[in-house]
Amino acid sequence: MAREKEESMQVSRRATRSSTFSANNNGIELGKPNDSYIPTLGDLVFGQEPISLDDLLSRFPGRRVQILELLRLLGTLNSSMPPLFVYGSASTGKTSIIIQVFRHLSRPFVYTSCLSCYSPRILFESILNQLLLHKKNAFNGYSSAKRCEKPSDFVIFVREALINVIDSLKENAEKTSTSKLKGQVNGKMIYLIFDNFELVREWDKSSSILPFLFGLSDILKMPEVGMIFISSTSPDTYHSNTGYVAPIHVYFPECTEDDLRQIFMRNQANQKLYSSFLDIVLRPFCRITKRVDELSTAFSLLFKRYCEPLSDLGVLPNGEMKRRLFSHLQPHIAPSLNEIFRVASQPCLECGVNQETRRKGGARKSVGSGDLDDIGFHMSTSAKYLLVSAFLASRNPATLDASLFDTTGVSDSRKRKRKASEKSLEQKEAAEQELLMKGPGTFSLERLLAIFQCITSVGEEEEGNDGLRVDEGSNALMSDILLQLTSLCNSNFIVKGGSCPLEGSTRYRSTLSEDLAIKVARSIKFPLSKYLYRR
Amino acid sequence: MGKENPAAEKASNLLRSRLCDPNFVVKHLSDSPDSNYSKLKFLVSSSVTEACNNSILLLGPRGSGKIAVLELILTDLLLEYPDTISVIKLNGLLHSDDCCAFKEIARQLCMEHQLLFSKMASFDDNSQFMIEMLRECGLAHKTIIFVLDEFDLFAQGKQRLLYSLLDAMQSVTSQAVVIGVSCRLDADQLLEKRVRSRFSHRKLLFLPPSKEDMQRLLEHILSLPVDSSLPHAYAVEFNKKIKNILADGRFKEIVNTLVNLDSTVNHLLRFLFLAVSYMDLESGFLSFENFKTALSNSHRQPKLECIKDCSILELYILVCLKRLEVKEQNSYNFNSVMKEYKSIHDSFQTSDYYSRNVCLRAFEHLLQRELICFTDNRGYSQSVEFRPVKLLISSIELHQGLKSYCSCPVILLKLVER
């Protein structure tokens, strides 16, 4: 029961109607490829059974005000409406509530997300496809019903399509009023919903697409068409040179702590237990973020830990047990507060905690394979060396390379460090400031490869006769190394910058943070700190 | 929600459809002789009857009912002279591209005169066709009315459409009226010299309605027809209540604040729509409270709302940015924010000190909320920590937001106030 509920919750939370729809249709197509499935107007309403108002309200705890406001603005059957602009930050339930409201009303609507329809043409064609009840499939070569790129063409096509749909809706309304068919399409209004509307601003800086979409209802002048724009940014972030008539704003505020409690209490098997858990964790976590999606990932892990001492999850906690559970959980809260945003799997978290305890105990031996998990991803040894050398190349000034990688150079740099006069301190501070502002420096490919060769040879020396040799002859591996470099670039560990104005070659830049670099270096037992120039 | 009153439902539907239809409002405002309606109608109908060319600009802020007035006149004229008028409508948002505009003109002309429209026709073909059609229509004493909505957008680029239209109108054979509609009051200044010299420089300004007009308009919109399918007693009662509300001093104050913010008709209509949507469908009457809530809901302060949505950690970061701004550092990024954050923590020992990762995520949330933004657009090669940012809220807004935040740490307020 709870599982089923959860599933439906998940569907309503993220999955949009179009995705659930396409899943349905795929099922049909796969089952019977020659099925003569005739799309009807019913496709324009939500695919599942309509839900009652009470159900709708209970599905979204803490959103009662917003749901009622939406229902009021949408109004009674067949009442026209100016464009709505629904906004609120991420994970406040804008999209899912609107979709479910339409499910409740069972009125026809056309949903398009500007995230998946990432250009005007795709957006236009997606709207037209849905209005014309056109499904892309193998028979029509997955093509759209109409090809339309310009707003002017779109207006012509969409007007035609809307008139058709509205006519058939009117017919339908007359029919149902006589035969009293329930669960059918309601009313003769059709609503166009544009999700992720904030992305439209980026589409074309100079273009008129934003005022066009805002003014679409004025251009169409059809009272039977309602427009709803869903955006995660507030209306004052929409600028356009020509201006537009402001739509009616509906605001979805972030959930309060009480709302969050209600949301997390939903679908919990043991309400009492979970509530005592929330008593402990909700407040500190709320200070960091109020986003439901981030909180829920953090809580799911913590709750498992909370329940660890319990043998029976159905138990009703009393005061004494609550205290016991609390003292069990307490040491984990603070670290997880600082880890909240990691998408960590269970073993990873455990490993992190182990590390913590080990460090506290002072046992700081080289841990061998434990450190490999530390990075959290697998990577070949040469890639790690490459990463470390890129890090060094980004952090160290190029002029010091010779002295650092010379065998005698290491001690030199230490000597230089000792004598610090007033002036050099000031300089140091300025340099630090610059490092903070400018970030890691850039380097050329030649320098990277030179450092790479240096440190691999050092690594070989230090490893001695270890079986885990990096590369027998690093000269022979040059092409492989270049390949590795490309893959590191693709995974954003190293970014390609612009070309150097003097040399003309491409410059690279390492995005590795120092912590991660140290971890990587430790996993290949490379003495990174020896080679890192400290200002 | 209890059972709903069918008459109330009907009434609300009627009011909503009225409010969504600008023509209804304009019709009411257009009866006086010196209204824009009568002026424009006289001008257009005289050029139809006297077979002359004309051009005029309708100027006024967005939502002041320019297009609605024009539509009303065109429907009237089409009834009056059904055979001698054809209307071509263009919109700057759709047809600002010259090629596209000529194509659309050709398409509408073909539709009007039952000709075959070729999609493949070139720019030259289409413009040639338009000039031919203008001459033919002139010979047949038919007037073509060109309506150019968002006129200022046609004035971008080379203005070839405007030039060829206005140039064709210089000859005696043609018979056309060009009506430009724009919300830019300096729209005629945007024209090139060759276009401007061919333009008539007639302008019609759309001013907001006077107070008396506003009052009459409100009554006209909100009162129900007594002789319709609605129950008579209900309609009479409804109208009586509306009259009481309209006469109320508090209501007049609300209207005043509305007008002070934005005096266009459209703004008023949106406000009324909100009020009608709040109408209690059980009793079926509008109350003063409906208007009050509509006013408070129609004017939001998005930035303050955004601050209220933030978590405590996000507020800390905002305050750090604010402090950096006060210190007049020329640019700052996440790293300098972290430095500031650490120094705050070191000097005040706050309980909210989180790791760098957590702060970075909070920082990204602020970016998503657009309370802060990157100062440069190009630095994609840099990671987020190093890209310089700027604050998008003023210190007053931040201060206000912090004060209205229900559980804001005292230290933050102190830090901002200094």
JSON list of C-alpha atoms in Angstrom, two decimals, chain B residues 189-326:
[
{"chain": "B", "resi": 189, "resn": "GLN", "atom": "CA", "xyz": [11.47, 58.93, -34.67]},
{"chain": "B", "resi": 190, "resn": "LEU", "atom": "CA", "xyz": [12.74, 55.46, -35.43]},
{"chain": "B", "resi": 191, "resn": "LEU", "atom": "CA", "xyz": [11.92, 55.81, -39.11]},
{"chain": "B", "resi": 192, "resn": "GLU", "atom": "CA", "xyz": [14.54, 56.39, -41.74]},
{"chain": "B", "resi": 193, "resn": "LYS", "atom": "CA", "xyz": [14.51, 59.69, -43.58]},
{"chain": "B", "resi": 194, "resn": "ARG", "atom": "CA", "xyz": [13.09, 58.27, -46.80]},
{"chain": "B", "resi": 195, "resn": "VAL", "atom": "CA", "xyz": [10.33, 56.56, -44.86]},
{"chain": "B", "resi": 196, "resn": "ARG", "atom": "CA", "xyz": [9.62, 59.47, -42.57]},
{"chain": "B", "resi": 197, "resn": "SER", "atom": "CA", "xyz": [9.14, 61.89, -45.43]},
{"chain": "B", "resi": 198, "resn": "ARG", "atom": "CA", "xyz": [6.45, 59.62, -46.86]},
{"chain": "B", "resi": 199, "resn": "PHE", "atom": "CA", "xyz": [4.69, 59.19, -43.56]},
{"chain": "B", "resi": 200, "resn": "SER", "atom": "CA", "xyz": [1.77, 61.46, -42.68]},
{"chain": "B", "resi": 201, "resn": "HIS", "atom": "CA", "xyz": [2.87, 62.07, -39.06]},
{"chain": "B", "resi": 202, "resn": "ARG", "atom": "CA", "xyz": [-0.63, 61.72, -37.79]},
{"chain": "B", "resi": 203, "resn": "LYS", "atom": "CA", "xyz": [-0.49, 60.37, -34.27]},
{"chain": "B", "resi": 204, "resn": "LEU", "atom": "CA", "xyz": [-3.22, 59.38, -31.91]},
{"chain": "B", "resi": 205, "resn": "LEU", "atom": "CA", "xyz": [-2.33, 59.18, -28.24]},
{"chain": "B", "resi": 206, "resn": "PHE", "atom": "CA", "xyz": [-4.13, 56.79, -25.94]},
{"chain": "B", "resi": 207, "resn": "LEU", "atom": "CA", "xyz": [-4.44, 58.31, -22.51]},
{"chain": "B", "resi": 208, "resn": "PRO", "atom": "CA", "xyz": [-5.62, 56.53, -19.39]},
{"chain": "B", "resi": 209, "resn": "PRO", "atom": "CA", "xyz": [-9.31, 57.00, -18.60]},
{"chain": "B", "resi": 210, "resn": "SER", "atom": "CA", "xyz": [-10.26, 59.81, -16.25]},
{"chain": "B", "resi": 211, "resn": "LYS", "atom": "CA", "xyz": [-11.52, 59.13, -12.73]},
{"chain": "B", "resi": 212, "resn": "GLU", "atom": "CA", "xyz": [-15.16, 59.52, -13.69]},
{"chain": "B", "resi": 213, "resn": "ASP", "atom": "CA", "xyz": [-14.71, 57.28, -16.68]},
{"chain": "B", "resi": 214, "resn": "MET", "atom": "CA", "xyz": [-13.02, 54.74, -14.46]},
{"chain": "B", "resi": 215, "resn": "GLN", "atom": "CA", "xyz": [-15.92, 54.77, -12.03]},
{"chain": "B", "resi": 216, "resn": "ARG", "atom": "CA", "xyz": [-18.47, 54.35, -14.82]},
{"chain": "B", "resi": 217, "resn": "LEU", "atom": "CA", "xyz": [-16.37, 51.63, -16.35]},
{"chain": "B", "resi": 218, "resn": "LEU", "atom": "CA", "xyz": [-16.18, 49.70, -13.09]},
{"chain": "B", "resi": 219, "resn": "GLU", "atom": "CA", "xyz": [-19.91, 49.81, -12.71]},
{"chain": "B", "resi": 220, "resn": "HIS", "atom": "CA", "xyz": [-20.44, 48.83, -16.29]},
{"chain": "B", "resi": 221, "resn": "ILE", "atom": "CA", "xyz": [-18.16, 45.82, -16.03]},
{"chain": "B", "resi": 222, "resn": "LEU", "atom": "CA", "xyz": [-19.23, 44.51, -12.68]},
{"chain": "B", "resi": 223, "resn": "SER", "atom": "CA", "xyz": [-22.99, 44.83, -12.82]},
{"chain": "B", "resi": 224, "resn": "LEU", "atom": "CA", "xyz": [-24.99, 41.93, -14.17]},
{"chain": "B", "resi": 225, "resn": "PRO", "atom": "CA", "xyz": [-27.64, 42.29, -16.88]},
{"chain": "B", "resi": 226, "resn": "VAL", "atom": "CA", "xyz": [-31.08, 42.25, -15.33]},
{"chain": "B", "resi": 227, "resn": "ASP", "atom": "CA", "xyz": [-32.86, 40.98, -18.43]},
{"chain": "B", "resi": 228, "resn": "SER", "atom": "CA", "xyz": [-31.00, 37.76, -19.14]},
{"chain": "B", "resi": 229, "resn": "SER", "atom": "CA", "xyz": [-31.04, 34.10, -18.24]},
{"chain": "B", "resi": 230, "resn": "LEU", "atom": "CA", "xyz": [-29.82, 34.96, -14.75]},
{"chain": "B", "resi": 231, "resn": "PRO", "atom": "CA", "xyz": [-32.50, 35.02, -12.06]},
{"chain": "B", "resi": 232, "resn": "HIS", "atom": "CA", "xyz": [-33.89, 38.53, -11.90]},
{"chain": "B", "resi": 233, "resn": "ALA", "atom": "CA", "xyz": [-33.87, 38.88, -8.12]},
{"chain": "B", "resi": 234, "resn": "TYR", "atom": "CA", "xyz": [-30.29, 37.65, -7.90]},
{"chain": "B", "resi": 235, "resn": "ALA", "atom": "CA", "xyz": [-29.05, 40.07, -10.52]},
{"chain": "B", "resi": 236, "resn": "VAL", "atom": "CA", "xyz": [-30.77, 43.02, -8.88]},
{"chain": "B", "resi": 237, "resn": "GLU", "atom": "CA", "xyz": [-29.33, 42.08, -5.50]},
{"chain": "B", "resi": 238, "resn": "PHE", "atom": "CA", "xyz": [-25.89, 41.61, -6.99]},
{"chain": "B", "resi": 239, "resn": "ASN", "atom": "CA", "xyz": [-25.98, 45.01, -8.66]},
{"chain": "B", "resi": 240, "resn": "LYS", "atom": "CA", "xyz": [-27.10, 46.67, -5.48]},
{"chain": "B", "resi": 241, "resn": "LYS", "atom": "CA", "xyz": [-24.18, 45.21, -3.56]},
{"chain": "B", "resi": 242, "resn": "ILE", "atom": "CA", "xyz": [-21.73, 46.24, -6.26]},
{"chain": "B", "resi": 243, "resn": "LYS", "atom": "CA", "xyz": [-23.06, 49.77, -6.15]},
{"chain": "B", "resi": 244, "resn": "ASN", "atom": "CA", "xyz": [-22.52, 49.86, -2.40]},
{"chain": "B", "resi": 245, "resn": "ILE", "atom": "CA", "xyz": [-18.97, 48.64, -2.75]},
{"chain": "B", "resi": 246, "resn": "LEU", "atom": "CA", "xyz": [-18.18, 51.11, -5.50]},
{"chain": "B", "resi": 247, "resn": "ALA", "atom": "CA", "xyz": [-19.47, 53.99, -3.40]},
{"chain": "B", "resi": 248, "resn": "ASP", "atom": "CA", "xyz": [-17.34, 52.87, -0.46]},
{"chain": "B", "resi": 249, "resn": "GLY", "atom": "CA", "xyz": [-14.46, 55.22, 0.37]},
{"chain": "B", "resi": 250, "resn": "ARG", "atom": "CA", "xyz": [-12.12, 52.34, 1.10]},
{"chain": "B", "resi": 251, "resn": "PHE", "atom": "CA", "xyz": [-12.79, 50.92, -2.34]},
{"chain": "B", "resi": 252, "resn": "LYS", "atom": "CA", "xyz": [-11.98, 54.25, -3.93]},
{"chain": "B", "resi": 253, "resn": "GLU", "atom": "CA", "xyz": [-8.69, 54.20, -2.09]},
{"chain": "B", "resi": 254, "resn": "ILE", "atom": "CA", "xyz": [-7.91, 50.78, -3.56]},
{"chain": "B", "resi": 255, "resn": "VAL", "atom": "CA", "xyz": [-8.68, 52.06, -7.04]},
{"chain": "B", "resi": 256, "resn": "ASN", "atom": "CA", "xyz": [-6.45, 55.04, -6.38]},
{"chain": "B", "resi": 257, "resn": "THR", "atom": "CA", "xyz": [-3.48, 52.91, -5.41]},
{"chain": "B", "resi": 258, "resn": "LEU", "atom": "CA", "xyz": [-4.08, 50.83, -8.52]},
{"chain": "B", "resi": 259, "resn": "VAL", "atom": "CA", "xyz": [-4.19, 53.85, -10.77]},
{"chain": "B", "resi": 260, "resn": "ASN", "atom": "CA", "xyz": [-1.11, 55.30, -9.17]},
{"chain": "B", "resi": 261, "resn": "LEU", "atom": "CA", "xyz": [0.82, 52.16, -9.99]},
{"chain": "B", "resi": 262, "resn": "ASP", "atom": "CA", "xyz": [-0.37, 51.71, -13.53]},
{"chain": "B", "resi": 263, "resn": "SER", "atom": "CA", "xyz": [-3.30, 53.55, -15.00]},
{"chain": "B", "resi": 264, "resn": "THR", "atom": "CA", "xyz": [-3.94, 51.42, -18.07]},
{"chain": "B", "resi": 265, "resn": "VAL", "atom": "CA", "xyz": [-7.26, 49.72, -18.57]},
{"chain": "B", "resi": 266, "resn": "ASN", "atom": "CA", "xyz": [-5.63, 46.33, -18.84]},
{"chain": "B", "resi": 267, "resn": "HIS", "atom": "CA", "xyz": [-4.11, 46.62, -15.41]},
{"chain": "B", "resi": 268, "resn": "LEU", "atom": "CA", "xyz": [-7.52, 47.39, -13.97]},
{"chain": "B", "resi": 269, "resn": "LEU", "atom": "CA", "xyz": [-9.01, 44.40, -15.76]},
{"chain": "B", "resi": 270, "resn": "ARG", "atom": "CA", "xyz": [-6.39, 42.03, -14.35]},
{"chain": "B", "resi": 271, "resn": "PHE", "atom": "CA", "xyz": [-7.14, 43.33, -10.89]},
{"chain": "B", "resi": 272, "resn": "LEU", "atom": "CA", "xyz": [-10.86, 42.87, -11.36]},
{"chain": "B", "resi": 273, "resn": "PHE", "atom": "CA", "xyz": [-10.27, 39.39, -12.69]},
{"chain": "B", "resi": 274, "resn": "LEU", "atom": "CA", "xyz": [-8.44, 38.45, -9.51]},
{"chain": "B", "resi": 275, "resn": "ALA", "atom": "CA", "xyz": [-11.25, 39.91, -7.43]},
{"chain": "B", "resi": 276, "resn": "VAL", "atom": "CA", "xyz": [-13.90, 38.01, -9.39]},
{"chain": "B", "resi": 277, "resn": "SER", "atom": "CA", "xyz": [-11.91, 34.80, -9.06]},
{"chain": "B", "resi": 278, "resn": "TYR", "atom": "CA", "xyz": [-12.05, 35.25, -5.29]},
{"chain": "B", "resi": 279, "resn": "MET", "atom": "CA", "xyz": [-15.83, 35.56, -5.37]},
{"chain": "B", "resi": 280, "resn": "ASP", "atom": "CA", "xyz": [-17.56, 33.24, -2.96]},
{"chain": "B", "resi": 281, "resn": "LEU", "atom": "CA", "xyz": [-19.58, 30.92, -5.16]},
{"chain": "B", "resi": 282, "resn": "GLU", "atom": "CA", "xyz": [-21.86, 29.80, -2.36]},
{"chain": "B", "resi": 283, "resn": "SER", "atom": "CA", "xyz": [-23.31, 33.18, -1.57]},
{"chain": "B", "resi": 284, "resn": "GLY", "atom": "CA", "xyz": [-22.66, 34.40, -5.10]},
{"chain": "B", "resi": 285, "resn": "PHE", "atom": "CA", "xyz": [-21.81, 37.99, -4.27]},
{"chain": "B", "resi": 286, "resn": "LEU", "atom": "CA", "xyz": [-18.67, 40.03, -4.52]},
{"chain": "B", "resi": 287, "resn": "SER", "atom": "CA", "xyz": [-17.50, 41.50, -1.25]},
{"chain": "B", "resi": 288, "resn": "PHE", "atom": "CA", "xyz": [-15.09, 44.26, -0.37]},
{"chain": "B", "resi": 289, "resn": "GLU", "atom": "CA", "xyz": [-12.65, 41.68, 1.02]},
{"chain": "B", "resi": 290, "resn": "ASN", "atom": "CA", "xyz": [-12.39, 40.13, -2.43]},
{"chain": "B", "resi": 291, "resn": "PHE", "atom": "CA", "xyz": [-11.03, 43.37, -3.80]},
{"chain": "B", "resi": 292, "resn": "LYS", "atom": "CA", "xyz": [-8.69, 43.81, -0.88]},
{"chain": "B", "resi": 293, "resn": "THR", "atom": "CA", "xyz": [-7.10, 40.36, -1.25]},
{"chain": "B", "resi": 294, "resn": "ALA", "atom": "CA", "xyz": [-6.89, 40.89, -4.99]},
{"chain": "B", "resi": 295, "resn": "LEU", "atom": "CA", "xyz": [-4.93, 44.08, -4.44]},
{"chain": "B", "resi": 296, "resn": "SER", "atom": "CA", "xyz": [-2.50, 42.47, -2.04]},
{"chain": "B", "resi": 297, "resn": "ASN", "atom": "CA", "xyz": [-2.05, 39.51, -4.37]},
{"chain": "B", "resi": 298, "resn": "SER", "atom": "CA", "xyz": [-1.61, 41.49, -7.54]},
{"chain": "B", "resi": 299, "resn": "HIS", "atom": "CA", "xyz": [1.36, 43.42, -6.21]},
{"chain": "B", "resi": 300, "resn": "ARG", "atom": "CA", "xyz": [4.06, 41.15, -5.02]},
{"chain": "B", "resi": 301, "resn": "GLN", "atom": "CA", "xyz": [7.64, 41.84, -4.17]},
{"chain": "B", "resi": 302, "resn": "PRO", "atom": "CA", "xyz": [9.47, 38.96, -5.77]},
{"chain": "B", "resi": 303, "resn": "LYS", "atom": "CA", "xyz": [12.87, 39.77, -4.35]},
{"chain": "B", "resi": 304, "resn": "LEU", "atom": "CA", "xyz": [11.60, 39.84, -0.80]},
{"chain": "B", "resi": 305, "resn": "GLU", "atom": "CA", "xyz": [9.76, 36.59, -1.40]},
{"chain": "B", "resi": 306, "resn": "CYS", "atom": "CA", "xyz": [13.01, 35.13, -2.68]},
{"chain": "B", "resi": 307, "resn": "ILE", "atom": "CA", "xyz": [14.83, 36.13, 0.48]},
{"chain": "B", "resi": 308, "resn": "LYS", "atom": "CA", "xyz": [12.08, 34.63, 2.58]},
{"chain": "B", "resi": 309, "resn": "ASP", "atom": "CA", "xyz": [12.55, 31.37, 0.69]},
{"chain": "B", "resi": 310, "resn": "CYS", "atom": "CA", "xyz": [16.23, 31.17, 1.50]},
{"chain": "B", "resi": 311, "resn": "SER", "atom": "CA", "xyz": [17.62, 28.91, 4.17]},
{"chain": "B", "resi": 312, "resn": "ILE", "atom": "CA", "xyz": [19.75, 30.34, 6.97]},
{"chain": "B", "resi": 313, "resn": "LEU", "atom": "CA", "xyz": [22.97, 29.28, 5.29]},
{"chain": "B", "resi": 314, "resn": "GLU", "atom": "CA", "xyz": [21.93, 31.02, 2.09]},
{"chain": "B", "resi": 315, "resn": "LEU", "atom": "CA", "xyz": [21.25, 34.15, 4.10]},
{"chain": "B", "resi": 316, "resn": "TYR", "atom": "CA", "xyz": [24.74, 33.95, 5.54]},
{"chain": "B", "resi": 317, "resn": "ILE", "atom": "CA", "xyz": [26.18, 33.87, 2.05]},
{"chain": "B", "resi": 318, "resn": "LEU", "atom": "CA", "xyz": [24.06, 36.82, 0.99]},
{"chain": "B", "resi": 319, "resn": "VAL", "atom": "CA", "xyz": [25.23, 38.79, 3.99]},
{"chain": "B", "resi": 320, "resn": "CYS", "atom": "CA", "xyz": [28.85, 37.89, 3.22]},
{"chain": "B", "resi": 321, "resn": "LEU", "atom": "CA", "xyz": [28.40, 39.15, -0.32]},
{"chain": "B", "resi": 322, "resn": "LYS", "atom": "CA", "xyz": [26.83, 42.30, 1.00]},
{"chain": "B", "resi": 323, "resn": "ARG", "atom": "CA", "xyz": [29.79, 42.89, 3.30]},
{"chain": "B", "resi": 324, "resn": "LEU", "atom": "CA", "xyz": [32.22, 42.34, 0.47]},
{"chain": "B", "resi": 325, "resn": "GLU", "atom": "CA", "xyz": [30.27, 44.85, -1.58]},
{"chain": "B", "resi": 326, "resn": "VAL", "atom": "CA", "xyz": [30.49, 47.37, 1.24]}
]
